[in-house]
Coordinates of C-alpha atoms and ligand atoms in Angstrom, one line a residue:
X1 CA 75.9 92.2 110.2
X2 CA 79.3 91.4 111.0
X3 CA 83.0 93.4 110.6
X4 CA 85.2 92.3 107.9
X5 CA 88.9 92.6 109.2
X6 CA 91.9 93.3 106.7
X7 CA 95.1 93.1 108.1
X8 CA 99.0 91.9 107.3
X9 CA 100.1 88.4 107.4
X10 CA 104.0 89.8 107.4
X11 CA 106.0 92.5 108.9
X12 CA 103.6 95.7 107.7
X13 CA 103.5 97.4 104.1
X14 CA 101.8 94.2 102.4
X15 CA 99.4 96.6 100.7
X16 CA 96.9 96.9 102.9
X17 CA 96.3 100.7 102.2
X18 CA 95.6 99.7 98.5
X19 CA 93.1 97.2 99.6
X20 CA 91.5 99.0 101.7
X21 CA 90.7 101.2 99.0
X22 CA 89.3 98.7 96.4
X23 CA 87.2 97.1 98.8
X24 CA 85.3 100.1 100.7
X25 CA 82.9 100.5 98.1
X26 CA 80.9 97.5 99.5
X27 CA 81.1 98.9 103.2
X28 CA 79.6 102.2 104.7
X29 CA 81.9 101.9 107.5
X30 CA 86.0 101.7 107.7
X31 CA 87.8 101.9 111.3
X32 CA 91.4 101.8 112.6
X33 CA 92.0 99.9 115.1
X34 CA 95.4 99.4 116.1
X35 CA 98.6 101.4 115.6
X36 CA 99.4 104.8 114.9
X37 CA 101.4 106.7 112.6
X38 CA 104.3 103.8 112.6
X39 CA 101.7 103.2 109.7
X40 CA 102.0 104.3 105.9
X41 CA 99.5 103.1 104.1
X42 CA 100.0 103.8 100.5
X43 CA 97.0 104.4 97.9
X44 CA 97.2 105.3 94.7
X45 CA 94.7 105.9 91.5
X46 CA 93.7 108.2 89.2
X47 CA 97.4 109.2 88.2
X48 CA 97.5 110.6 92.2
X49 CA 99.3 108.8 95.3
X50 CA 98.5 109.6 98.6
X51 CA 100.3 108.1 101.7
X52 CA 97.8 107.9 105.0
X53 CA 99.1 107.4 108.5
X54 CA 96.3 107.9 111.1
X55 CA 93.3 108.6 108.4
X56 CA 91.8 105.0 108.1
X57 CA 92.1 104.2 104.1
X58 CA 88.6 104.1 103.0
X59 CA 88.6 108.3 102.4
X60 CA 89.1 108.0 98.7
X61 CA 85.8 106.2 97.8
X62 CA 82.6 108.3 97.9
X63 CA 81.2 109.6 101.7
X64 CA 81.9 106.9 103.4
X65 CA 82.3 106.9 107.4
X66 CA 85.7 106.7 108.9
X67 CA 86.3 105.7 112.5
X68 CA 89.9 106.0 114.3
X69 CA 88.9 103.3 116.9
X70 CA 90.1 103.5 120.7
X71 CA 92.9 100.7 120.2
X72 CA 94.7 103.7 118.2
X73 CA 97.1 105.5 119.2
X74 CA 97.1 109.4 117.8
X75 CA 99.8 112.4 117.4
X76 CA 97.7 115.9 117.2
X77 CA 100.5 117.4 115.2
X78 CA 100.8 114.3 112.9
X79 CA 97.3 113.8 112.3
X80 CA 96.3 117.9 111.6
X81 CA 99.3 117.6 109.0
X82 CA 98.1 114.7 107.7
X83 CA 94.4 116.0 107.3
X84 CA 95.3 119.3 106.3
X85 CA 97.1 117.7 103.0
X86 CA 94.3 115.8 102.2
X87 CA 91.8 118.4 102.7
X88 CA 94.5 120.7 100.0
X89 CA 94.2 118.1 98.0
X90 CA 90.5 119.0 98.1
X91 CA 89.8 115.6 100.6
X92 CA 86.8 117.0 103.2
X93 CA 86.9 115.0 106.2
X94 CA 85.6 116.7 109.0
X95 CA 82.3 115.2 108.5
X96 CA 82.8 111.4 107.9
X97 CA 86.4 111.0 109.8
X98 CA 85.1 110.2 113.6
X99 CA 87.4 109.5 116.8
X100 CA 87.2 107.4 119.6
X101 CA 87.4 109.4 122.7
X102 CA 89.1 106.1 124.0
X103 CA 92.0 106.6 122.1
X104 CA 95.2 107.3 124.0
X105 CA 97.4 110.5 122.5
X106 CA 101.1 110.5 121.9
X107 CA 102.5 113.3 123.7
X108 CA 105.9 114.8 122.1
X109 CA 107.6 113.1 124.9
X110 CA 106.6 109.5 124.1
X111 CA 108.8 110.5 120.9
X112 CA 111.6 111.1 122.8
X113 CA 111.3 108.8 125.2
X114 CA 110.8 106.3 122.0
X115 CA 114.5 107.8 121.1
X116 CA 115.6 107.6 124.8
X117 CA 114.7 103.9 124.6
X118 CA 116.5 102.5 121.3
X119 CA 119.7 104.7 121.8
X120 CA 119.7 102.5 125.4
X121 CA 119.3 99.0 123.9
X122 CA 122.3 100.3 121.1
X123 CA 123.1 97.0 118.9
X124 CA 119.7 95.0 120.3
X125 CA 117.6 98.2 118.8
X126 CA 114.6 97.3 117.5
X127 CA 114.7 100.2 114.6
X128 CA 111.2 101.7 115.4
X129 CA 109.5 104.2 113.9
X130 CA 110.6 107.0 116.2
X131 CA 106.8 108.0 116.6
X132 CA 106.3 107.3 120.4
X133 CA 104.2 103.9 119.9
X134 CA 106.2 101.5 122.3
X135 CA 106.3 104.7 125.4
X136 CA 102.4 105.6 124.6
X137 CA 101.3 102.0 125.0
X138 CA 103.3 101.3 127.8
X139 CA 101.5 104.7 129.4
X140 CA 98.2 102.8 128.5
X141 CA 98.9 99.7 129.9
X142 CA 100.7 100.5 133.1
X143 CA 97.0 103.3 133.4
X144 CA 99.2 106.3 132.6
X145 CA 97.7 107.2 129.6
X146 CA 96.3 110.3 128.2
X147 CA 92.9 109.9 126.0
X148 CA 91.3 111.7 123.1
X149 CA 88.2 112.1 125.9
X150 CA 90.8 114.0 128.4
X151 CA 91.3 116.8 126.3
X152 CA 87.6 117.8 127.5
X153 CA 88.5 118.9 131.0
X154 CA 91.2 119.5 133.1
X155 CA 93.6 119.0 130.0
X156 CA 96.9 121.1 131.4
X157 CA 96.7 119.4 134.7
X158 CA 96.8 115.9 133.8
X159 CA 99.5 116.9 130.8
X160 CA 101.8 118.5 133.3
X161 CA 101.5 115.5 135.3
X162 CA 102.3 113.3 132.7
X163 CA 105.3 115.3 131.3
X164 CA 106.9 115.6 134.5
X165 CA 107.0 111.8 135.0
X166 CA 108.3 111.4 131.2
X167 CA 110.8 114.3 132.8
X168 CA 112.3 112.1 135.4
X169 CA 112.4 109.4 132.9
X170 CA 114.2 111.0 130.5
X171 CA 116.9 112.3 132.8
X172 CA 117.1 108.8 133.7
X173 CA 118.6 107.7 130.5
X174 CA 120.4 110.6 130.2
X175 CA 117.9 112.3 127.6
X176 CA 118.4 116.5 127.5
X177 CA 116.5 117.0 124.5
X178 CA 114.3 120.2 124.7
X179 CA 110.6 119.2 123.6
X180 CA 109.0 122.5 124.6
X181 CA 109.3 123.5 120.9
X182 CA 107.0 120.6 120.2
X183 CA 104.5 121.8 121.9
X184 CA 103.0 124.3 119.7
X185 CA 102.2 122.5 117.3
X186 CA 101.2 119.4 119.3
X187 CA 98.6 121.8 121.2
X188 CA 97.6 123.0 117.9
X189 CA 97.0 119.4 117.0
X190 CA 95.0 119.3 120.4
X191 CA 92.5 122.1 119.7
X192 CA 92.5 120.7 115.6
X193 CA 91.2 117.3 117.0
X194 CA 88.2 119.3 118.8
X195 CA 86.9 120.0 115.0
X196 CA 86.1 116.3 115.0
X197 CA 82.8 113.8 116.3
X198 CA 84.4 112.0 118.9
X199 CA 82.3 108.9 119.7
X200 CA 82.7 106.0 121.7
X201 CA 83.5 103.9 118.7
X202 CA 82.0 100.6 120.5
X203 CA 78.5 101.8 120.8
X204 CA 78.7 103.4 117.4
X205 CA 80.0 100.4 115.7
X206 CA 77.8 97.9 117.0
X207 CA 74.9 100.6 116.0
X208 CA 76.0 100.6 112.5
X209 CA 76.0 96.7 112.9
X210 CA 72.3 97.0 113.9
X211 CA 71.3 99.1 111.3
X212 CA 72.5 96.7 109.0
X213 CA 75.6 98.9 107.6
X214 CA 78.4 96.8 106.9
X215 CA 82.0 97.6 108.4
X216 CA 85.6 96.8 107.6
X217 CA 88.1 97.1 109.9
X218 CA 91.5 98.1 108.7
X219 CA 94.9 96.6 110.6
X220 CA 98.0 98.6 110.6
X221 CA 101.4 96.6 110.7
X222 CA 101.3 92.9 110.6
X223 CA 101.3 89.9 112.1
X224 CA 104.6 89.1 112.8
X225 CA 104.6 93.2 114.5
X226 CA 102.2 91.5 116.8
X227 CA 103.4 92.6 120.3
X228 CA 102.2 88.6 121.6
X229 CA 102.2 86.4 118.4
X230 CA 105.0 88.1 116.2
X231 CA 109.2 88.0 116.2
X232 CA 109.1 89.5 119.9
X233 CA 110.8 91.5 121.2
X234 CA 111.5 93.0 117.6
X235 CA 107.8 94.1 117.4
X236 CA 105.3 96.6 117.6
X237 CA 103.4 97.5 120.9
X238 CA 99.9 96.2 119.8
X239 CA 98.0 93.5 118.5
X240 CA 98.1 93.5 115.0
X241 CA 95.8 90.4 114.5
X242 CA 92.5 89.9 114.1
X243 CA 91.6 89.6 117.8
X244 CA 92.7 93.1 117.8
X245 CA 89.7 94.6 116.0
X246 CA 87.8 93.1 118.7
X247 CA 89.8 94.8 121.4
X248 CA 90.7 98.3 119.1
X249 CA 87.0 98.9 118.5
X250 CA 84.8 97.5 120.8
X251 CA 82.9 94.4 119.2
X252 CA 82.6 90.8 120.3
X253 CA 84.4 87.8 118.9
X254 CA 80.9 86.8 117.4
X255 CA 80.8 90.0 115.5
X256 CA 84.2 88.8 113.1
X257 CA 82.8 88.0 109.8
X258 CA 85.4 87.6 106.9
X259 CA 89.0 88.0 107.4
X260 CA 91.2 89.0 105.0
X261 CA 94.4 88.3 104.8
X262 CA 97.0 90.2 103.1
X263 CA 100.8 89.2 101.7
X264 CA 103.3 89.6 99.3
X265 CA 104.5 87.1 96.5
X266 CA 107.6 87.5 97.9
X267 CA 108.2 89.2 101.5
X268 CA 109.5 92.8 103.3
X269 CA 110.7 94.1 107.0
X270 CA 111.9 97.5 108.0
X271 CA 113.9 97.8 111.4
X272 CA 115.4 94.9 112.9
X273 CA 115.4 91.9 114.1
X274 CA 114.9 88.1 112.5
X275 CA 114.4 87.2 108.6
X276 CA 115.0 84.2 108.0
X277 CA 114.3 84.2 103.9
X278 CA 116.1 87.3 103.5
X279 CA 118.7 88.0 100.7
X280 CA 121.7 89.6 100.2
X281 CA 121.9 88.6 96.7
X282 CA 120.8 90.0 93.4
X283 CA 117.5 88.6 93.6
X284 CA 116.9 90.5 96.9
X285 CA 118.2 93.5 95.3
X286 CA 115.6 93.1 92.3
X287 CA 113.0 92.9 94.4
X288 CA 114.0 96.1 96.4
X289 CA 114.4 98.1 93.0
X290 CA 111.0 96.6 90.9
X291 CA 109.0 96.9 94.0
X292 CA 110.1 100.3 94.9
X293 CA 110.8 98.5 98.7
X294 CA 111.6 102.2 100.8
X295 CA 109.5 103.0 104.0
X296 CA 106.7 105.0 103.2
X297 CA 107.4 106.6 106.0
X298 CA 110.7 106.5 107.2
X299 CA 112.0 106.3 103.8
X300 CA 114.7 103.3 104.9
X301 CA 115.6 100.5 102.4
X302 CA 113.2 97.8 102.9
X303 CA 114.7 94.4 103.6
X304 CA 113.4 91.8 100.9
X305 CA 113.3 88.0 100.6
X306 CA 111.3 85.1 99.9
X307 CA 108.0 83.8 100.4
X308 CA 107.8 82.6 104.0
X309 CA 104.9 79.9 104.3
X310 CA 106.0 78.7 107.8
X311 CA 105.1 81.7 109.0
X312 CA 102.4 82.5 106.8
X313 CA 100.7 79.4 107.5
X314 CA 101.2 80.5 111.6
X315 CA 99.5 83.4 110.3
X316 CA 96.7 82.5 108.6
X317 CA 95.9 80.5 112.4
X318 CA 96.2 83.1 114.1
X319 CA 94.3 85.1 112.7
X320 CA 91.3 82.8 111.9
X321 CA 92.2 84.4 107.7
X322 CA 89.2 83.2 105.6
X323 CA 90.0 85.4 102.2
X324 CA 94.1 85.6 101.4
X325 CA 94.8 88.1 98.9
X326 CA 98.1 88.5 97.6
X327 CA 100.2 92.1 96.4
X328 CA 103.1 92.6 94.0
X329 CA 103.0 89.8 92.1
X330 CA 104.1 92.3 89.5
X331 CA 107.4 92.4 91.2
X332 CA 108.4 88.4 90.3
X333 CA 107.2 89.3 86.7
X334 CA 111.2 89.2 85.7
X335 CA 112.6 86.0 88.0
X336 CA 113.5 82.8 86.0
X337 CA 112.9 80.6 89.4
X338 CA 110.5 81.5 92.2
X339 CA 111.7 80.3 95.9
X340 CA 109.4 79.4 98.7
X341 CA 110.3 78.6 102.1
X342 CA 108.1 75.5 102.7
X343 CA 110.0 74.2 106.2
X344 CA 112.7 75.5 108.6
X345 CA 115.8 73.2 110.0
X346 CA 116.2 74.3 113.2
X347 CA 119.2 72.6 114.5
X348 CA 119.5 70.0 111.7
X349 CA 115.4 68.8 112.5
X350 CA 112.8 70.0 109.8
X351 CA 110.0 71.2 111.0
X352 CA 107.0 73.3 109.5
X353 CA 105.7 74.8 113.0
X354 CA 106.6 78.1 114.0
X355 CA 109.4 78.1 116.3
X356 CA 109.2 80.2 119.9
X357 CA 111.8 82.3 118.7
X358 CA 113.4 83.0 115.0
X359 CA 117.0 82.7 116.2
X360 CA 120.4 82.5 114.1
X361 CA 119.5 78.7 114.1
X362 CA 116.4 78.9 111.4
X363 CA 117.5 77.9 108.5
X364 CA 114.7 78.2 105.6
X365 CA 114.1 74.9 103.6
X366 CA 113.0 75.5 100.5
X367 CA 110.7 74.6 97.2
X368 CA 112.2 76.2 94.2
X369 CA 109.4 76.6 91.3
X370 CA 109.5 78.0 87.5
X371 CA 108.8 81.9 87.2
X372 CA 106.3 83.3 84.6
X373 CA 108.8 86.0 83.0
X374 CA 105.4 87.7 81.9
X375 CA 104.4 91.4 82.7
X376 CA 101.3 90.9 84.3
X377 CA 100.7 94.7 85.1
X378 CA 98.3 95.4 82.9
X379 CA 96.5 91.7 83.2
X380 CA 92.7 92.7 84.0
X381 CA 91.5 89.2 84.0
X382 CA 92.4 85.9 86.0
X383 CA 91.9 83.9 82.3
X384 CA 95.1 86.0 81.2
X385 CA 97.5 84.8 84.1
X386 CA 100.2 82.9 82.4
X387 CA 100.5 78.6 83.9
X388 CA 103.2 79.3 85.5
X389 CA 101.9 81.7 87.7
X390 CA 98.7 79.9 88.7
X391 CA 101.2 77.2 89.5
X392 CA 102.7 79.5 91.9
X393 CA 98.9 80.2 93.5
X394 CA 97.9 76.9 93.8
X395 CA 101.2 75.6 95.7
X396 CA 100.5 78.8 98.0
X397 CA 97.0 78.1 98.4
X398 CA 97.6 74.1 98.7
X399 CA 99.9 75.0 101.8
X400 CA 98.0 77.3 103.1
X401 CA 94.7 76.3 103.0
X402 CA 93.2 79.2 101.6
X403 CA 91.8 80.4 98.7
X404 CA 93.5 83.3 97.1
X405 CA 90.8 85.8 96.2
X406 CA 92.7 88.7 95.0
X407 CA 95.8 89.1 92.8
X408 CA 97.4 92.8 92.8
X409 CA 99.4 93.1 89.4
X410 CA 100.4 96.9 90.3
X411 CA 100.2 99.8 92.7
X412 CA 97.2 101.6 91.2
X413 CA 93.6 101.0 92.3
X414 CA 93.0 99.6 88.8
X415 CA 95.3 96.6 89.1
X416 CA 93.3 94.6 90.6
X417 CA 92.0 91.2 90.2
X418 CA 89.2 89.4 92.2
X419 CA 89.4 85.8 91.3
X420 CA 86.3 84.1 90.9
X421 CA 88.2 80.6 91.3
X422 CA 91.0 79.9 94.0
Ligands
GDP1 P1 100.6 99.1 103.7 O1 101.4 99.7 104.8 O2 100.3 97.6 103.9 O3 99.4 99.8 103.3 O4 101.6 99.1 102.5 P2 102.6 100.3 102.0 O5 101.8 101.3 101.4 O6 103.5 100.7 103.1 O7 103.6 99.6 101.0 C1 103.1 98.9 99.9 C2 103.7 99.6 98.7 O8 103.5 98.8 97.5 C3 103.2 100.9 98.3 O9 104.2 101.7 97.7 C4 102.1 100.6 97.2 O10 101.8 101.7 96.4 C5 102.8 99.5 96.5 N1 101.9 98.4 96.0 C6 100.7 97.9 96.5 N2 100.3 96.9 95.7 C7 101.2 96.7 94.7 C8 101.3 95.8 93.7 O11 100.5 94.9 93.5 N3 102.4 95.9 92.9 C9 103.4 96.9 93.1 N4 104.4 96.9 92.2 N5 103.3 97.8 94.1 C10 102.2 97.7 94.9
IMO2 P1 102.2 99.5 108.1 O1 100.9 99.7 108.7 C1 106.3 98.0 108.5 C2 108.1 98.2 112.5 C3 109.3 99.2 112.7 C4 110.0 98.4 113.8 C5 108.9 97.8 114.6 C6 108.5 98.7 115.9 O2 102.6 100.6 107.1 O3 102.4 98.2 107.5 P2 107.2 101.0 116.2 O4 107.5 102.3 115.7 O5 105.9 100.4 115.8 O6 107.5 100.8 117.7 O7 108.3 100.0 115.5 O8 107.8 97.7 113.8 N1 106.9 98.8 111.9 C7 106.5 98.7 110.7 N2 107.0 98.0 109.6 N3 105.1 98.6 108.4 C8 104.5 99.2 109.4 O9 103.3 99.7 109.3 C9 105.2 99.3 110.6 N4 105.0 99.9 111.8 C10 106.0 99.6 112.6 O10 110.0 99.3 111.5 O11 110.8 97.3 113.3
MG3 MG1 103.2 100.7 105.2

């Protein structure tokens, strides 16, 4: 068998939580393997909404295994308050969630030194998270890093030493925060994790491979987050894409099946940095309200503009994307004209190749096509979708080279529509 990846083509919250969910019932397996709890990935169904940060999203369907691969980065506190809501909400997980012991852990000062870090750039801030992601991967990279599988022996030693270089750090940049108060609760965190399997999540994938059990990986931000292919240095600290469920789990290129890639009909970023189809118009603000564009985690206003196929297209390369499904269609419902960005003019030359860097000079070029003005949130059936708006799929899917698969009319498990064309 092979692992089926999901991931975003944009920057994060296409919808991938909500996927997740309506696609685990064909797989017995579902593993993180990138990111941390920078992610919110939002489910909802049955009149309930739950928002998952660490927990992979296939939870919600039946006992199906859940692995946080060793390309994750974890918080103890984070994840036991994150698993202790679910389990209120009457979620068991302590036998089907399983943890790399590869996984490096976010210590409380990664978060400030994540804090430390932005305040220092000041305007050129890249608006992260806060969580610690950038300061915990650097720790892994530069062979600093604490791991799940450390917590097993000589724990307080190798903690101290790694809080005393964050120490120095911090003084560096002029940091006095106190994070001893953190500590409880991260320790807590510590012995919480212990309840857990942890696995080597490379043998035990490629197992489950063996045995003929069929896995999905689930990505966390998206492809332009990607700390090599996406709008650097405005970025995340991983690889977002595909190749990254090789690297974040432990199974060979061979072993990619199908990937799926996930966008919006229209397009989203949190935090800084460039956007070249954004708006500052009515039609942005539209989209913010219908499509209820906050952070899931952070709560901040979501910036919204149009459909960007230049770099969706860069995307879909990338990542190798064999299966494009596309969210919040339902958000367009209301628009009298769609617009898509088909090229950029970069210094007065069209061009449809991604440029090295998205700089003040992008300017989007773009196609301008007739909206359905149809609410298609209750639409349970591809014959329903009004012309226009399989007009709008097949200029996406002529450009892209890709067959749409999936249409999401709504946030709710139940809006969902597998397309048996495209
Ligand atoms: P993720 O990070 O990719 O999992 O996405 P988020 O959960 O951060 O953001 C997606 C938001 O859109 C969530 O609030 C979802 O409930 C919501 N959502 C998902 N699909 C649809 C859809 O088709 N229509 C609408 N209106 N909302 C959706
Ligand atoms: P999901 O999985 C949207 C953004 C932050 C910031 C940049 C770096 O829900 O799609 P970080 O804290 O990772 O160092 O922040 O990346 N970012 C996301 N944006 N969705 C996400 O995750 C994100 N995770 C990080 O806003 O611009
Ligand atoms: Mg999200």
């Amino acid at each position: 068998m092979k692992v089926d990846v999901l991931l975003g083509l944009q920057w994060g919250d296409e919808g991938k939580g909500k996927v997740v969910d309506v696609l685990t019932p064909a797989y017995d397996v579902v593993a993180r393997f990138q990111g941390g709890p920078n992610a919110g990935h939002t489910l909802e169904f049955e009149g309930k909404k739950f928002v998952l940060r660490s927990v992979p999203s296939g939870i919600f369907q039946g006992g199906k295994v859940n692995v946080i691969g060793n390309g994750v980065v974890l918080d103890p506190a984070l994840f036991k308050a994150e698993v202790e809501a679910l389990e209120k909400a009457g979620h068991k997980l302590t036998e089907r969630l399983k943890i790399s012991r590869k996984a490096h852990l976010i210590l409380p000062t990664h978060r400030l030194l994540d804090a430390a870090y932005e305040a220092a750039k000041g305007e050129a801030k890249i608006g992260t998270t806060g969580k610690g992601i950038g300061p915990t991967y650097t720790d892994k990279v530069s062979r600093s890093g604490l791991r799940v599988g450390d917590m097993l022996q000589n724990f307080d030693r190798k903690y101290k030493r790694a809080v005393e270089r964050h120490k120095n750090l911090l003084k560096q940049y002029g940091f006095a925060d106190d994070w001893t108060s953190l500590e409880k609760e991260w320790f807590e965190g510590i012995e919480f994790i212990k309840r857990f399997e942890l696995i080597d999540s490379e043998p035990y994938i490629n197992r489950a491979l063996q045995e003929g059990k069929r896995v999905l990986a689930e990505g966390a931000q998206g492809t332009m987050l990607d700390i090599d292919f996406g709008s650097y240095p405005f970025v995340t600290s991983s690889n977002t894409v595909a190749a990254g469920a090789c690297i974040g789990l432990g199974v060979a290129p061979a072993r990619i099946g199908d990937v799926y890639g996930i966008f919006k009909a229209y397009c989203t970023r949190v935090g800084s940095g460039p956007f070249p189809t954004e708006l500052f118009d009515k039609a942005g603000d539209e989209m913010r309200e219908r499509g209820h564009e906050f952070g899931s985690v952070t709560g901040r206003p979501r910036r919204c503009g149009w459909i960007d196929l230049v770099a969706l297209k860069y995307a879909v390369m990338i990542n190798g994307v064999t299966r494009l499904i596309m969210m919040k269609s339902d958000v367009l419902d209301s628009m009298e004209r769609i617009k898509v960005c088909v090229a950029y003019r970069i210094d007065g030359e069209e061009t449809s190749d991604f440029p090295f860097e998205l700089g003040d000079n992008v300017e989007p070029v773009y196609a301008e096509l007739p909206g359905w003005k149809t609410d298609m949130t209750k639409m349970t059936n591809e014959a329903e979708f009004p012309e226009a708006f399989k007009n709008y799929l097949a200029f996406l899917e002529e450009r892209l080279g890709v067959a749409i698969k999936i249409v999401s009319v709504g946030p709710d498990r139940e809006q969902t529509i597998e397309r048996k064309r495209g």
